mmCIF file of C-alpha atoms in Angstrom:
data_model
loop_
_atom_site.group_PDB
_atom_site.id
_atom_site.type_symbol
_atom_site.label_atom_id
_atom_site.label_comp_id
_atom_site.label_asym_id
_atom_site.label_seq_id
_atom_site.Cartn_x
_atom_site.Cartn_y
_atom_site.Cartn_z
ATOM 1 C CA MET A 1 0.306 0.316 -0.121
ATOM 2 C CA ILE A 2 2.825 2.131 1.077
ATOM 3 C CA ARG A 3 4.575 1.828 -2.203
ATOM 4 C CA ALA A 4 1.102 2.527 -4.620
ATOM 5 C CA LEU A 5 0.543 5.444 -2.667
ATOM 6 C CA ALA A 6 4.570 6.326 -3.193
ATOM 7 C CA VAL A 7 4.204 5.856 -7.015
ATOM 8 C CA LEU A 8 0.506 7.810 -6.958
ATOM 9 C CA SER A 9 2.477 11.054 -4.947
ATOM 10 C CA VAL A 10 4.834 10.945 -7.840
ATOM 11 C CA ALA A 11 2.989 11.022 -10.284
ATOM 12 C CA LEU A 12 1.374 13.839 -9.254
ATOM 13 C CA ALA A 13 4.043 15.572 -8.666
ATOM 14 C CA GLY A 14 5.028 16.698 -12.399
ATOM 15 C CA PRO A 15 8.285 18.511 -13.445
ATOM 16 C CA ALA A 16 10.599 19.408 -11.967
ATOM 17 C CA LEU A 17 10.623 23.457 -11.197
ATOM 18 C CA ALA A 18 14.223 24.385 -10.765
ATOM 19 C CA ALA A 19 16.800 22.177 -9.888
ATOM 20 C CA GLU A 20 19.813 22.419 -11.795
ATOM 21 C CA PRO A 21 23.850 19.961 -12.090
ATOM 22 C CA LEU A 22 26.420 22.373 -9.236
ATOM 23 C CA GLY A 23 29.209 20.788 -11.595
ATOM 24 C CA PRO A 24 30.639 20.270 -14.869
ATOM 25 C CA PRO A 25 30.089 16.640 -16.744
ATOM 26 C CA GLY A 26 32.210 14.742 -15.924
ATOM 27 C CA ALA A 27 33.148 11.867 -18.058
ATOM 28 C CA PRO A 28 30.686 9.628 -20.356
ATOM 29 C CA ALA A 29 28.771 7.127 -19.135
ATOM 30 C CA GLY A 30 29.747 5.338 -22.999
ATOM 31 C CA ALA A 31 33.426 5.497 -21.359
ATOM 32 C CA PHE A 32 32.952 3.248 -18.682
ATOM 33 C CA PRO A 33 31.732 -1.248 -18.358
ATOM 34 C CA ARG A 34 28.571 -1.582 -18.308
ATOM 35 C CA PRO A 35 28.517 -3.854 -15.105
ATOM 36 C CA ASP A 36 28.411 -7.601 -15.212
ATOM 37 C CA ARG A 37 25.322 -7.962 -13.544
ATOM 38 C CA PRO A 38 21.594 -7.425 -13.863
ATOM 39 C CA VAL A 39 19.989 -3.519 -12.704
ATOM 40 C CA ALA A 40 16.803 -2.328 -10.033
ATOM 41 C CA GLU A 41 14.208 -0.618 -11.616
ATOM 42 C CA ILE A 42 13.203 2.752 -9.997
ATOM 43 C CA VAL A 43 10.090 1.555 -8.477
ATOM 44 C CA ALA A 44 9.384 4.125 -6.053
ATOM 45 C CA PRO A 45 10.710 7.677 -3.971
ATOM 46 C CA ARG A 46 10.266 5.339 -0.491
ATOM 47 C CA TRP A 47 9.978 1.643 0.247
ATOM 48 C CA SER A 48 8.739 2.116 4.031
ATOM 49 C CA SER A 49 7.386 4.743 6.462
ATOM 50 C CA GLU A 50 8.902 7.859 7.656
ATOM 51 C CA ALA A 51 7.406 6.410 10.709
ATOM 52 C CA GLU A 52 8.492 3.164 10.628
ATOM 53 C CA ARG A 53 12.600 3.944 9.355
ATOM 54 C CA ASP A 54 12.945 6.193 13.162
ATOM 55 C CA LYS A 55 11.726 3.752 14.696
ATOM 56 C CA ALA A 56 14.224 1.069 13.332
ATOM 57 C CA GLY A 57 17.148 4.463 14.389
ATOM 58 C CA GLU A 58 17.476 3.924 10.689
ATOM 59 C CA PHE A 59 19.423 7.400 10.316
ATOM 60 C CA GLU A 60 20.738 7.697 13.532
ATOM 61 C CA GLN A 61 23.220 4.177 12.557
ATOM 62 C CA VAL A 62 23.644 5.876 9.032
ATOM 63 C CA ALA A 63 24.619 9.121 10.428
ATOM 64 C CA LYS A 64 26.469 7.544 13.282
ATOM 65 C CA GLY A 65 27.886 5.389 11.088
ATOM 66 C CA MET A 66 28.976 7.775 8.827
ATOM 67 C CA GLY A 67 30.574 10.476 11.721
ATOM 68 C CA ILE A 68 28.248 13.096 9.980
ATOM 69 C CA ALA A 69 28.407 16.140 11.753
ATOM 70 C CA ALA A 70 28.210 19.959 11.882
ATOM 71 C CA GLY A 71 29.845 22.010 9.016
ATOM 72 C CA GLU A 72 30.341 19.854 7.369
ATOM 73 C CA THR A 73 28.975 19.413 3.297
ATOM 74 C CA VAL A 74 27.076 15.932 2.653
ATOM 75 C CA ALA A 75 25.976 15.225 -0.180
ATOM 76 C CA ASP A 76 22.715 12.280 -0.723
ATOM 77 C CA ILE A 77 22.516 10.823 -3.636
ATOM 78 C CA GLY A 78 19.220 9.254 -5.356
ATOM 79 C CA ALA A 79 17.838 11.329 -2.197
ATOM 80 C CA GLY A 80 14.307 10.394 -3.622
ATOM 81 C CA SER A 81 10.953 11.587 -1.325
ATOM 82 C CA GLY A 82 13.880 13.395 0.852
ATOM 83 C CA TYR A 83 14.076 11.598 4.450
ATOM 84 C CA TYR A 84 17.927 11.673 4.966
ATOM 85 C CA VAL A 85 18.365 14.936 3.482
ATOM 86 C CA VAL A 86 15.173 16.859 5.754
ATOM 87 C CA ARG A 87 17.055 14.670 8.882
ATOM 88 C CA LEU A 88 20.661 16.131 7.594
ATOM 89 C CA SER A 89 19.879 19.310 7.496
ATOM 90 C CA PRO A 90 19.937 20.128 11.270
ATOM 91 C CA ARG A 91 22.491 17.432 11.808
ATOM 92 C CA VAL A 92 24.805 19.657 9.876
ATOM 93 C CA GLY A 93 23.569 22.733 11.333
ATOM 94 C CA PRO A 94 23.077 26.558 9.780
ATOM 95 C CA ALA A 95 27.641 26.138 8.280
ATOM 96 C CA GLY A 96 26.967 23.347 6.842
ATOM 97 C CA ARG A 97 24.553 22.147 3.955
ATOM 98 C CA VAL A 98 23.107 19.467 2.379
ATOM 99 C CA LEU A 99 22.394 18.509 -1.598
ATOM 100 C CA ALA A 100 19.693 17.104 -2.842
ATOM 101 C CA GLU A 101 19.810 14.787 -5.414
ATOM 102 C CA ASP A 102 18.533 13.067 -7.609
ATOM 103 C CA VAL A 103 17.753 12.423 -12.053
ATOM 104 C CA THR A 104 13.911 11.743 -11.971
ATOM 105 C CA PRO A 105 12.399 15.371 -12.401
ATOM 106 C CA ALA A 106 8.775 13.814 -10.173
ATOM 107 C CA TYR A 107 10.895 13.245 -7.730
ATOM 108 C CA LEU A 108 12.969 16.141 -7.614
ATOM 109 C CA SER A 109 9.768 18.035 -8.210
ATOM 110 C CA ALA A 110 8.757 17.280 -4.900
ATOM 111 C CA LEU A 111 11.913 17.322 -3.079
ATOM 112 C CA GLU A 112 11.804 21.451 -4.078
ATOM 113 C CA THR A 113 8.946 20.855 -2.708
ATOM 114 C CA ARG A 114 9.138 19.648 0.341
ATOM 115 C CA VAL A 115 12.940 21.881 1.966
ATOM 116 C CA LYS A 116 11.796 24.963 0.424
ATOM 117 C CA ALA A 117 11.300 25.761 3.853
ATOM 118 C CA LEU A 118 15.236 24.485 4.778
ATOM 119 C CA LYS A 119 17.642 27.030 4.426
ATOM 120 C CA ASN A 120 20.536 25.141 4.399
ATOM 121 C CA VAL A 121 19.731 22.387 1.445
ATOM 122 C CA THR A 122 20.150 22.901 -1.996
ATOM 123 C CA VAL A 123 18.205 20.109 -5.236
ATOM 124 C CA VAL A 124 20.697 19.710 -7.866
ATOM 125 C CA ARG A 125 19.489 17.659 -10.389
ATOM 126 C CA GLY A 126 21.741 15.216 -11.861
ATOM 127 C CA GLU A 127 22.482 12.249 -14.206
ATOM 128 C CA PRO A 128 22.185 8.827 -14.346
ATOM 129 C CA HIS A 129 26.291 8.206 -14.800
ATOM 130 C CA ASP A 130 26.667 11.431 -12.904
ATOM 131 C CA PRO A 131 26.151 13.747 -9.342
ATOM 132 C CA ARG A 132 26.781 17.262 -11.341
ATOM 133 C CA LEU A 133 27.829 18.092 -8.357
ATOM 134 C CA PRO A 134 30.750 20.629 -7.318
ATOM 135 C CA PRO A 135 34.693 19.872 -7.760
ATOM 136 C CA ALA A 136 36.116 19.311 -4.402
ATOM 137 C CA SER A 137 32.825 20.266 -2.430
ATOM 138 C CA VAL A 138 31.489 17.096 -0.640
ATOM 139 C CA ASP A 139 32.759 16.191 3.089
ATOM 140 C CA ALA A 140 30.447 12.702 2.743
ATOM 141 C CA ALA A 141 28.007 11.136 0.140
ATOM 142 C CA ILE A 142 25.489 8.838 1.008
ATOM 143 C CA LEU A 143 23.595 6.513 -1.217
ATOM 144 C CA VAL A 144 20.635 5.136 0.415
ATOM 145 C CA HIS A 145 18.729 1.379 -0.992
ATOM 146 C CA MET A 146 19.927 2.688 -4.293
ATOM 147 C CA TYR A 147 22.409 1.841 -5.761
ATOM 148 C CA HIS A 148 20.859 -1.476 -7.386
ATOM 149 C CA GLU A 149 19.031 0.775 -9.388
ATOM 150 C CA ILE A 150 22.671 2.579 -10.822
ATOM 151 C CA THR A 151 22.188 1.996 -14.775
ATOM 152 C CA GLN A 152 26.396 2.525 -15.045
ATOM 153 C CA PRO A 153 27.942 2.340 -11.243
ATOM 154 C CA PHE A 154 31.502 2.961 -12.067
ATOM 155 C CA GLY A 155 30.806 5.824 -14.411
ATOM 156 C CA LEU A 156 28.343 7.081 -11.550
ATOM 157 C CA LEU A 157 31.046 6.155 -8.433
ATOM 158 C CA HIS A 158 34.248 7.600 -11.264
ATOM 159 C CA ASN A 159 32.461 11.392 -11.175
ATOM 160 C CA LEU A 160 31.492 11.212 -8.261
ATOM 161 C CA ALA A 161 34.644 10.649 -6.799
ATOM 162 C CA ALA A 162 35.943 13.667 -8.741
ATOM 163 C CA GLY A 163 33.338 16.069 -6.248
ATOM 164 C CA MET A 164 34.521 14.354 -2.347
ATOM 165 C CA ARG A 165 36.763 17.316 -0.482
ATOM 166 C CA PRO A 166 40.216 14.638 0.873
ATOM 167 C CA GLY A 167 39.527 12.237 2.842
ATOM 168 C CA GLY A 168 35.804 12.456 1.438
ATOM 169 C CA ARG A 169 33.767 9.425 2.702
ATOM 170 C CA VAL A 170 30.568 7.541 0.497
ATOM 171 C CA GLY A 171 27.871 5.370 2.743
ATOM 172 C CA ILE A 172 26.362 3.032 0.492
ATOM 173 C CA VAL A 173 22.872 1.379 2.553
ATOM 174 C CA ASP A 174 21.541 -1.077 0.999
ATOM 175 C CA ALA A 175 20.099 -4.847 1.851
ATOM 176 C CA ASP A 176 21.619 -8.015 1.221
ATOM 177 C CA ALA A 177 20.059 -9.765 -1.389
ATOM 178 C CA ILE A 178 20.982 -9.204 -5.822
ATOM 179 C CA PRO A 179 19.667 -6.419 -7.515
ATOM 180 C CA SER A 180 16.525 -8.247 -9.793
ATOM 181 C CA ARG A 181 15.727 -7.630 -5.664
ATOM 182 C CA HIS A 182 16.902 -4.370 -4.452
ATOM 183 C CA GLY A 183 19.729 -5.131 -2.751
ATOM 184 C CA THR A 184 23.141 -5.661 -3.445
ATOM 185 C CA PRO A 185 25.848 -9.018 -2.604
ATOM 186 C CA PRO A 186 28.324 -7.562 0.068
ATOM 187 C CA ALA A 187 30.587 -9.039 -1.851
ATOM 188 C CA LEU A 188 29.953 -7.500 -5.118
ATOM 189 C CA LEU A 189 29.839 -4.079 -3.519
ATOM 190 C CA ARG A 190 33.301 -4.542 -2.521
ATOM 191 C CA CYS A 191 34.648 -5.591 -5.870
ATOM 192 C CA GLU A 192 33.149 -2.402 -7.982
ATOM 193 C CA LEU A 193 33.682 0.756 -4.953
ATOM 194 C CA ALA A 194 37.386 -1.241 -5.110
ATOM 195 C CA ALA A 195 37.079 -1.329 -9.181
ATOM 196 C CA ALA A 196 36.274 1.813 -9.648
ATOM 197 C CA GLY A 197 39.178 3.170 -6.163
ATOM 198 C CA TYR A 198 37.200 3.479 -3.191
ATOM 199 C CA ARG A 199 38.986 2.625 -0.311
ATOM 200 C CA GLU A 200 36.792 0.283 2.106
ATOM 201 C CA THR A 201 37.034 1.507 5.409
ATOM 202 C CA GLY A 202 33.640 0.694 7.316
ATOM 203 C CA PHE A 203 31.141 -1.894 7.359
ATOM 204 C CA GLN A 204 28.077 -3.158 9.650
ATOM 205 C CA PRO A 205 24.386 -4.508 9.385
ATOM 206 C CA LEU A 206 21.984 -2.302 10.575
ATOM 207 C CA THR A 207 18.436 -3.047 12.927
ATOM 208 C CA ASP A 208 15.869 -3.173 9.570
ATOM 209 C CA GLY A 209 17.352 -6.239 8.083
ATOM 210 C CA ALA A 210 19.924 -3.465 5.556
ATOM 211 C CA TYR A 211 23.704 -2.317 6.307
ATOM 212 C CA LEU A 212 25.962 0.501 6.314
ATOM 213 C CA ALA A 213 28.593 0.322 4.190
ATOM 214 C CA VAL A 214 31.403 3.034 3.917
ATOM 215 C CA PHE A 215 34.725 3.765 1.869
ATOM 216 C CA ALA A 216 37.100 6.101 1.202
ATOM 217 C CA ALA A 217 36.948 7.838 -2.059
ATOM 218 C CA PRO A 218 39.655 8.057 -4.371
ATOM 219 C CA ALA A 219 41.977 11.565 -4.772
ATOM 220 C CA PRO A 220 41.496 12.375 -8.108
ATOM 221 C CA GLU A 221 45.040 10.938 -9.617
ATOM 222 C CA ALA A 222 43.997 8.053 -7.660
ATOM 223 C CA ARG A 223 41.408 7.392 -10.164
ATOM 224 C CA PRO A 224 41.144 4.574 -12.412
ATOM 225 C CA LYS A 225 41.000 5.676 -16.255
ATOM 226 C CA PRO A 226 37.770 4.581 -17.652
ATOM 227 C CA GLU A 227 38.971 1.719 -20.052
ATOM 228 C CA ALA A 228 41.337 0.623 -17.282
ATOM 229 C CA ILE A 229 37.829 -0.346 -14.907
ATOM 230 C CA ARG A 230 36.774 -3.648 -14.677
ATOM 231 C CA PRO A 231 33.529 -4.824 -14.349
ATOM 232 C CA CYS A 232 33.094 -7.720 -12.112
ATOM 233 C CA ARG A 233 30.973 -10.578 -11.240
ATOM 234 C CA ASP A 234 28.920 -11.767 -8.445
ATOM 235 C CA ASP A 235 28.616 -15.833 -7.805
ATOM 236 C CA ALA A 236 24.877 -14.266 -5.543
ATOM 237 C CA THR A 237 23.907 -12.537 -8.608
ATOM 238 C CA ALA A 238 25.153 -14.913 -11.016
ATOM 239 C CA ARG A 239 22.444 -17.676 -9.842
#
């Protein structure tokens, strides 16, 4: 029922209002190999009620696991309905900034309406392979229950790294399931992030059955060239 209502609300939201990219285009999608695994469809901007997620302590677990602090710039990649955005805003405070990035016009429109009163939030229109963030501007980025929906993960990871400050960290929340069941096996995730030059720095299960994996983004000079990246294959996904 919740998913049906979410889909309906997106359909009624209309086109995006004014969201624009914040950074120049990165490497094109065609420069990267395609992932050797299925890619899930984008179904809805949310998959559970916010009250249920709060009861499970989802945001607090992720924010603590990511070490998100006041004054930081945090990008929510694939922000969807804005669940994390509105909770990140008070956490980073007036000296911090939240970039609510998405690629779906209806989601962007709904986001702009929801965050209108939040002075430290900017809605960003990205591309499926490129979040279009300002270069070297982001302290932390989160990708919540959407990694399995990325059609060109190597391109997105490569271009996301360009937007990260030195020491920037990327947190990925997903279910331990194959992509067709809207999840990513941790072994496959680690392989794909490593192929894009990322280094794992933390991993923890969450109370809702998902996991948080944290990675250090590669410095610009350490990013593998697109043609050097090799796709990963996971036994669970192959089955």
